[in-house]
CSV table of C-alpha atoms and ligand atoms in Angstrom, one decimal:
chain,number,residue,atom,x,y,z
A,1,UNK,CA,-14.8,-0.4,-1.3
A,2,UNK,CA,-11.9,-2.9,-1.6
A,3,UNK,CA,-8.8,-1.3,-3.0
A,4,UNK,CA,-5.3,-2.5,-3.8
A,5,UNK,CA,-2.5,0.0,-3.9
A,6,UNK,CA,0.4,-0.7,-6.2
A,7,UNK,CA,3.6,1.3,-6.7
A,8,UNK,CA,7.4,1.1,-6.5
A,9,UNK,CA,9.2,1.5,-3.2
A,10,UNK,CA,8.8,5.2,-2.2
A,11,UNK,CA,6.0,5.8,-4.6
A,12,UNK,CA,3.9,7.1,-1.7
A,13,UNK,CA,1.7,4.1,-1.0
A,14,UNK,CA,1.9,4.3,2.8
A,15,UNK,CA,1.5,8.1,2.8
A,16,UNK,CA,-1.6,7.9,0.6
A,17,UNK,CA,-3.0,4.8,2.3
A,18,UNK,CA,-3.3,6.5,5.6
A,19,UNK,CA,-5.2,9.4,4.1
A,20,UNK,CA,-7.4,7.4,1.9
A,21,UNK,CA,-8.3,4.9,4.6
A,22,UNK,CA,-9.4,7.7,6.9
A,23,UNK,CA,-11.3,9.5,4.1
A,24,UNK,CA,-13.2,6.5,2.9
A,25,UNK,CA,-13.5,4.5,6.2
A,26,UNK,CA,-11.4,1.6,4.9
A,27,UNK,CA,-9.2,-0.6,7.0
A,28,UNK,CA,-5.6,-0.1,6.0
A,29,UNK,CA,-3.6,-3.3,5.8
A,30,UNK,CA,0.1,-2.8,5.1
A,31,UNK,CA,1.9,-6.0,4.5
A,32,UNK,CA,5.2,-4.2,5.2
A,33,UNK,CA,4.0,-2.9,8.5
A,34,UNK,CA,2.6,-6.3,9.5
A,35,UNK,CA,5.9,-8.1,8.6
A,36,UNK,CA,8.0,-5.5,10.3
A,37,UNK,CA,6.0,-5.9,13.5
A,38,UNK,CA,6.6,-9.6,13.4
A,39,UNK,CA,10.3,-9.1,12.7
A,40,UNK,CA,10.5,-6.6,15.6
A,41,UNK,CA,8.9,-9.1,18.0
A,42,UNK,CA,11.9,-11.4,17.5
A,43,UNK,CA,9.9,-14.6,16.9
A,44,UNK,CA,11.3,-17.5,14.9
A,45,UNK,CA,9.2,-16.3,11.9
A,46,UNK,CA,10.5,-12.7,12.5
A,47,UNK,CA,14.1,-13.9,12.3
A,48,UNK,CA,13.4,-15.6,9.0
A,49,UNK,CA,11.6,-12.5,7.7
A,50,UNK,CA,14.6,-10.4,8.5
A,51,UNK,CA,16.8,-12.4,6.1
A,52,UNK,CA,14.6,-11.3,3.2
A,53,UNK,CA,13.5,-7.9,4.2
A,54,UNK,CA,17.0,-6.6,5.2
A,55,UNK,CA,18.3,-7.6,1.8
A,56,UNK,CA,15.4,-6.0,-0.1
A,57,UNK,CA,14.1,-9.3,-1.3
A,58,UNK,CA,10.5,-10.4,-1.3
A,59,UNK,CA,9.4,-12.7,1.5
A,60,UNK,CA,8.3,-16.1,0.1
A,61,UNK,CA,4.7,-16.2,-1.2
A,62,UNK,CA,3.4,-18.9,1.1
A,63,UNK,CA,4.6,-17.0,4.2
A,64,UNK,CA,3.0,-13.7,3.1
A,65,UNK,CA,-0.2,-15.3,1.9
A,66,UNK,CA,-0.6,-17.0,5.3
A,67,UNK,CA,-0.1,-13.8,7.2
A,68,UNK,CA,-2.3,-11.6,5.0
A,69,UNK,CA,-5.1,-14.2,4.7
A,70,UNK,CA,-5.5,-14.0,8.5
A,71,UNK,CA,-5.6,-10.1,8.4
A,72,UNK,CA,-8.0,-10.0,5.4
A,73,UNK,CA,-10.5,-12.4,7.1
A,74,UNK,CA,-10.9,-10.1,10.1
A,75,UNK,CA,-14.6,-9.1,10.3
A,76,UNK,CA,-13.4,-5.5,10.8
A,77,UNK,CA,-12.5,-5.2,7.1
A,78,UNK,CA,-16.1,-5.9,5.9
A,79,UNK,CA,-16.8,-2.2,5.7
A,80,UNK,CA,-13.9,-1.5,3.4
A,81,UNK,CA,-10.4,-2.6,2.8
A,82,UNK,CA,-7.2,-0.9,1.5
A,83,UNK,CA,-4.4,-3.2,0.8
A,84,UNK,CA,-0.9,-1.6,0.7
A,85,UNK,CA,2.0,-3.8,-0.4
A,86,UNK,CA,-0.1,-6.9,-0.9
A,87,UNK,CA,-0.4,-8.7,-3.3
A,88,UNK,CA,3.0,-8.3,-4.7
A,89,UNK,CA,3.3,-11.2,-7.0
A,90,UNK,CA,0.9,-13.0,-9.4
A,91,UNK,CA,0.6,-16.1,-7.0
A,92,UNK,CA,-0.2,-13.7,-4.1
A,93,UNK,CA,-2.9,-12.0,-6.3
A,94,UNK,CA,-4.4,-15.4,-7.2
A,95,UNK,CA,-4.5,-16.4,-3.5
A,96,UNK,CA,-6.2,-13.1,-2.7
A,97,UNK,CA,-8.8,-13.5,-5.5
A,98,UNK,CA,-9.6,-17.0,-4.2
A,99,UNK,CA,-10.1,-15.7,-0.6
A,100,UNK,CA,-12.2,-12.8,-1.7
A,101,UNK,CA,-14.3,-15.0,-4.0
A,102,UNK,CA,-15.1,-17.2,-1.1
A,103,UNK,CA,-16.4,-14.2,0.9
A,104,UNK,CA,-18.2,-12.8,-2.2
A,105,UNK,CA,-16.4,-9.5,-1.8
A,106,UNK,CA,-14.2,-9.0,-4.9
A,107,UNK,CA,-11.8,-6.1,-5.4
A,108,UNK,CA,-13.3,-2.9,-6.7
A,109,UNK,CA,-10.3,-0.7,-7.6
A,110,UNK,CA,-6.5,-1.1,-8.2
A,111,UNK,CA,-4.7,2.2,-7.6
A,112,UNK,CA,-1.3,2.4,-9.3
A,113,UNK,CA,1.0,5.2,-8.1
A,114,UNK,CA,3.6,5.8,-10.8
A,115,UNK,CA,7.0,7.5,-10.1
A,116,UNK,CA,10.2,7.8,-12.1
A,117,UNK,CA,12.8,5.4,-10.9
A,118,UNK,CA,15.1,8.3,-10.1
A,119,UNK,CA,13.1,9.4,-7.1
A,120,UNK,CA,13.0,6.0,-5.4
A,121,UNK,CA,16.3,6.3,-3.7
A,122,UNK,CA,15.9,9.9,-2.6
A,123,UNK,CA,12.4,9.2,-1.2
A,124,UNK,CA,13.2,6.0,0.6
A,125,UNK,CA,16.5,7.1,2.1
A,126,UNK,CA,15.0,10.4,3.3
A,127,UNK,CA,12.0,8.7,4.9
A,128,UNK,CA,11.5,9.0,8.7
A,129,UNK,CA,8.5,7.9,10.7
A,130,UNK,CA,7.1,8.6,14.1
A,131,UNK,CA,7.9,5.7,16.5
A,132,UNK,CA,4.7,6.4,18.4
A,133,UNK,CA,2.0,6.5,15.7
A,134,UNK,CA,3.8,5.6,12.5
A,135,UNK,CA,3.2,8.9,10.7
A,136,UNK,CA,5.5,9.1,7.7
A,137,UNK,CA,7.8,12.1,7.0
A,138,UNK,CA,10.6,13.0,4.7
A,139,UNK,CA,13.7,15.0,5.6
A,140,UNK,CA,13.1,17.3,2.6
A,141,UNK,CA,9.7,16.7,1.1
A,142,UNK,CA,7.4,16.2,4.1
A,143,UNK,CA,8.7,17.7,7.3
A,144,UNK,CA,6.7,17.9,10.5
A,145,UNK,CA,5.3,21.4,11.1
A,146,UNK,CA,7.6,21.7,14.3
A,147,UNK,CA,10.9,20.0,13.9
A,148,UNK,CA,11.1,16.9,16.1
A,149,UNK,CA,7.4,16.9,16.9
A,150,UNK,CA,4.9,14.6,15.2
A,151,UNK,CA,2.0,16.4,13.6
A,152,UNK,CA,-0.3,13.5,14.2
A,153,UNK,CA,0.2,12.5,17.8
A,154,UNK,CA,2.5,15.2,19.4
A,155,UNK,CA,5.4,12.8,20.0
A,156,UNK,CA,8.7,14.6,20.7
A,157,UNK,CA,12.1,13.1,20.0
A,158,UNK,CA,14.0,11.2,17.4
A,159,UNK,CA,12.1,9.8,14.4
A,160,UNK,CA,12.8,6.3,13.1
A,161,UNK,CA,14.6,5.3,9.9
A,162,UNK,CA,13.8,1.9,8.4
A,163,UNK,CA,16.6,-0.7,8.2
A,164,UNK,CA,15.9,-1.3,4.5
A,165,UNK,CA,16.0,2.4,3.6
A,166,UNK,CA,19.6,2.3,2.4
A,167,UNK,CA,20.6,3.0,-1.2
A,168,UNK,CA,21.8,-0.6,-1.9
A,169,UNK,CA,18.7,-2.2,-0.4
A,170,UNK,CA,16.3,0.3,-2.0
A,171,UNK,CA,17.8,-0.6,-5.4
A,172,UNK,CA,17.2,-4.3,-4.8
A,173,UNK,CA,13.6,-3.5,-3.7
A,174,UNK,CA,13.1,-1.6,-6.9
A,175,UNK,CA,14.5,-4.5,-8.9
A,176,UNK,CA,12.1,-6.9,-7.1
A,177,UNK,CA,9.2,-4.5,-7.9
A,178,UNK,CA,10.0,-4.3,-11.6
A,179,UNK,CA,10.4,-8.1,-11.9
A,180,UNK,CA,7.6,-9.4,-9.8
A,181,UNK,CA,5.1,-6.7,-8.9
A,182,UNK,CA,4.8,-4.5,-12.0
A,183,UNK,CA,3.3,-7.5,-13.9
A,184,UNK,CA,0.3,-7.3,-11.6
A,185,UNK,CA,-0.9,-4.3,-13.5
A,186,UNK,CA,-1.4,-6.5,-16.6
A,187,UNK,CA,-2.9,-9.2,-14.4
A,188,UNK,CA,-5.6,-6.9,-13.2
A,189,UNK,CA,-6.1,-4.7,-16.3
A,190,UNK,CA,-9.1,-5.3,-18.4
A,191,UNK,CA,-11.2,-7.2,-15.9
A,192,UNK,CA,-14.8,-6.6,-15.8
A,193,UNK,CA,-16.1,-4.7,-12.7
A,194,UNK,CA,-12.5,-3.9,-11.6
A,195,UNK,CA,-11.1,-0.4,-12.3
A,196,UNK,CA,-7.3,0.0,-12.7
A,197,UNK,CA,-6.5,3.7,-12.1
A,198,UNK,CA,-3.1,5.2,-12.6
A,199,UNK,CA,-1.8,8.3,-10.9
A,200,UNK,CA,1.2,10.6,-11.2
A,201,UNK,CA,3.1,10.1,-7.9
A,202,UNK,CA,5.6,12.8,-8.9
A,203,UNK,CA,3.2,15.5,-7.7
A,204,UNK,CA,3.1,16.8,-4.2
A,205,UNK,CA,1.5,14.4,-1.6
A,206,UNK,CA,-1.6,16.7,-1.3
A,207,UNK,CA,-2.0,16.8,-5.1
A,208,UNK,CA,-1.7,13.0,-5.4
A,209,UNK,CA,-4.3,12.6,-2.6
A,210,UNK,CA,-6.7,15.0,-4.4
A,211,UNK,CA,-6.3,13.1,-7.7
A,212,UNK,CA,-7.0,9.7,-6.1
A,213,UNK,CA,-9.8,10.9,-3.9
A,214,UNK,CA,-11.6,12.4,-6.9
A,215,UNK,CA,-11.4,9.2,-8.8
A,216,UNK,CA,-12.3,6.9,-5.9
A,217,UNK,CA,-15.4,9.1,-5.2
A,218,UNK,CA,-16.5,8.5,-8.7
A,219,UNK,CA,-16.0,4.8,-8.3
A,220,UNK,CA,-18.0,4.8,-5.1
A,221,UNK,CA,-20.9,6.6,-6.9
A,222,UNK,CA,-20.7,4.0,-9.8
A,223,UNK,CA,-20.7,1.2,-7.2
A,224,UNK,CA,-23.8,2.6,-5.5
A,225,UNK,CA,-25.5,2.9,-8.8
A,226,UNK,CA,-24.6,-0.6,-9.7
A,227,UNK,CA,-25.9,-1.9,-6.4
A,228,UNK,CA,-29.1,0.0,-6.8
A,229,UNK,CA,-29.7,-1.4,-10.3
A,230,UNK,CA,-29.1,-4.9,-8.9
A,231,UNK,CA,-31.5,-4.4,-6.0
A,232,UNK,CA,-34.2,-2.6,-7.9
A,233,UNK,CA,-33.8,-3.6,-11.5
A,234,UNK,CA,-35.6,-1.2,-13.8
A,235,UNK,CA,-38.5,-2.8,-15.6
B,1,AP5,P1,7.0,-2.2,2.2
B,1,AP5,O1,7.0,-1.7,3.6
B,1,AP5,O2,5.7,-2.5,1.6
B,1,AP5,O3,7.9,-1.3,1.3
B,1,AP5,P2,7.8,-0.8,-0.2
B,1,AP5,O4,6.8,-1.4,-1.1
B,1,AP5,O5,9.2,-0.9,-0.6
B,1,AP5,O6,7.3,0.6,-0.1
B,1,AP5,P3,7.7,1.7,0.8
B,1,AP5,O7,7.1,1.6,2.2
B,1,AP5,O8,9.2,1.9,0.7
B,1,AP5,O9,7.2,3.0,0.0
B,1,AP5,P4,5.8,3.7,0.0
B,1,AP5,O10,5.3,3.6,-1.4
B,1,AP5,O11,4.9,3.2,1.0
B,1,AP5,O12,6.2,5.2,0.2
B,1,AP5,P5,5.9,6.2,1.4
B,1,AP5,O13,4.5,6.6,1.4
B,1,AP5,O14,6.5,5.6,2.7
B,1,AP5,O15,7.8,-3.6,2.2
B,1,AP5,C1,9.1,-3.7,2.8
B,1,AP5,C2,9.6,-5.1,2.7
B,1,AP5,O16,8.7,-6.1,3.3
B,1,AP5,C3,9.7,-5.6,1.2
B,1,AP5,O17,11.0,-5.2,0.6
B,1,AP5,C4,9.6,-7.2,1.4
B,1,AP5,O18,10.8,-7.7,1.9
B,1,AP5,C5,8.6,-7.3,2.5
B,1,AP5,N1,7.2,-7.4,1.9
B,1,AP5,C6,6.2,-6.5,2.2
B,1,AP5,N2,5.1,-6.9,1.5
B,1,AP5,C7,5.4,-8.1,0.9
B,1,AP5,C8,4.7,-9.0,0.1
B,1,AP5,N3,3.4,-8.8,-0.3
B,1,AP5,N4,5.4,-10.0,-0.5
B,1,AP5,C9,6.6,-10.3,-0.2
B,1,AP5,N5,7.4,-9.5,0.6
B,1,AP5,C10,6.8,-8.4,1.2
B,1,AP5,O19,6.9,7.4,1.0
B,1,AP5,C11,8.3,7.3,0.9
B,1,AP5,C12,8.9,8.6,1.3
B,1,AP5,O20,8.6,9.6,0.3
B,1,AP5,C13,8.4,9.2,2.6
B,1,AP5,O21,9.5,9.8,3.2
B,1,AP5,C14,7.4,10.2,2.2
B,1,AP5,O22,7.3,11.3,3.1
B,1,AP5,C15,7.9,10.7,0.9
B,1,AP5,N6,6.8,11.0,-0.1
B,1,AP5,C16,5.6,10.3,-0.2
B,1,AP5,N7,4.9,10.8,-1.2
B,1,AP5,C17,5.6,11.9,-1.7
B,1,AP5,C18,5.4,12.8,-2.7
B,1,AP5,N8,4.2,12.8,-3.5
B,1,AP5,N9,6.3,13.8,-3.0
B,1,AP5,C19,7.5,13.8,-2.2
B,1,AP5,N10,7.7,12.9,-1.2
B,1,AP5,C20,6.8,12.0,-1.0
């Protein structure tokens, strides 16, 4: 399956992406993680990225499309792909469509996680992550089972807080989402052979996972049926 995850900052894309990728055997590609790694490396490109990311603005389309095209063309994604944070604008979506068309592997599902704007600041500013494995926590909503110890990898110590998880920057990221990314829902809606599924991201993380898993399992079954009909057409 090839899935795109859409949602405002703090909607829970990263949290759900890790779970869904594991459950469905998809490769999880997070544009935010890829760009942050480039930024942390201190390259010339990384320094340019910092100007946009630290202000809560989107990185220019040509830069992101170049970086993500390389990741999407990796043979490892052939078994299933979960895109988190990309595409984020209509030009990015058009570039992705073109790339997937060339490899005859179009998108199957767009998952939209919806949250009220009021939770965005609380969720992003309370986010912490494990510096060793990247597992995502929240100071109130999703604490590790043992304080200071990562549930996933056992790391002990301080957890990281992202540079852009400050109220002023989170507000700017939300504005960028509303202006440039939310229109993608209309861009994808109504396409034949592409399902756009909306989920209430205001539920608990486990409830959101259960809702998405149930619907993706149904899509997977539909896809298998469709392939069977294509391979063995009924006479
Ligand atoms: P990116 O890293 O993609 O950030 P984002 O879209 O702003 O999304 P977040 O990572 O903030 O939120 P999330 O939805 O993943 O939530 P999470 O699961 O962590 O992008 C960062 C920057 O990179 C952009 O601003 C831009 O500059 C640049 N960039 C990236 N992609 C780009 C592109 N394609 N084009 C241009 N620029 C690009 O959860 C958040 C918190 O809430 C966590 O603490 C979590 O524990 C908690 N939580 C999650 N779910 C729940 C729940 N159901 N209930 C309660 N708490 C929850």
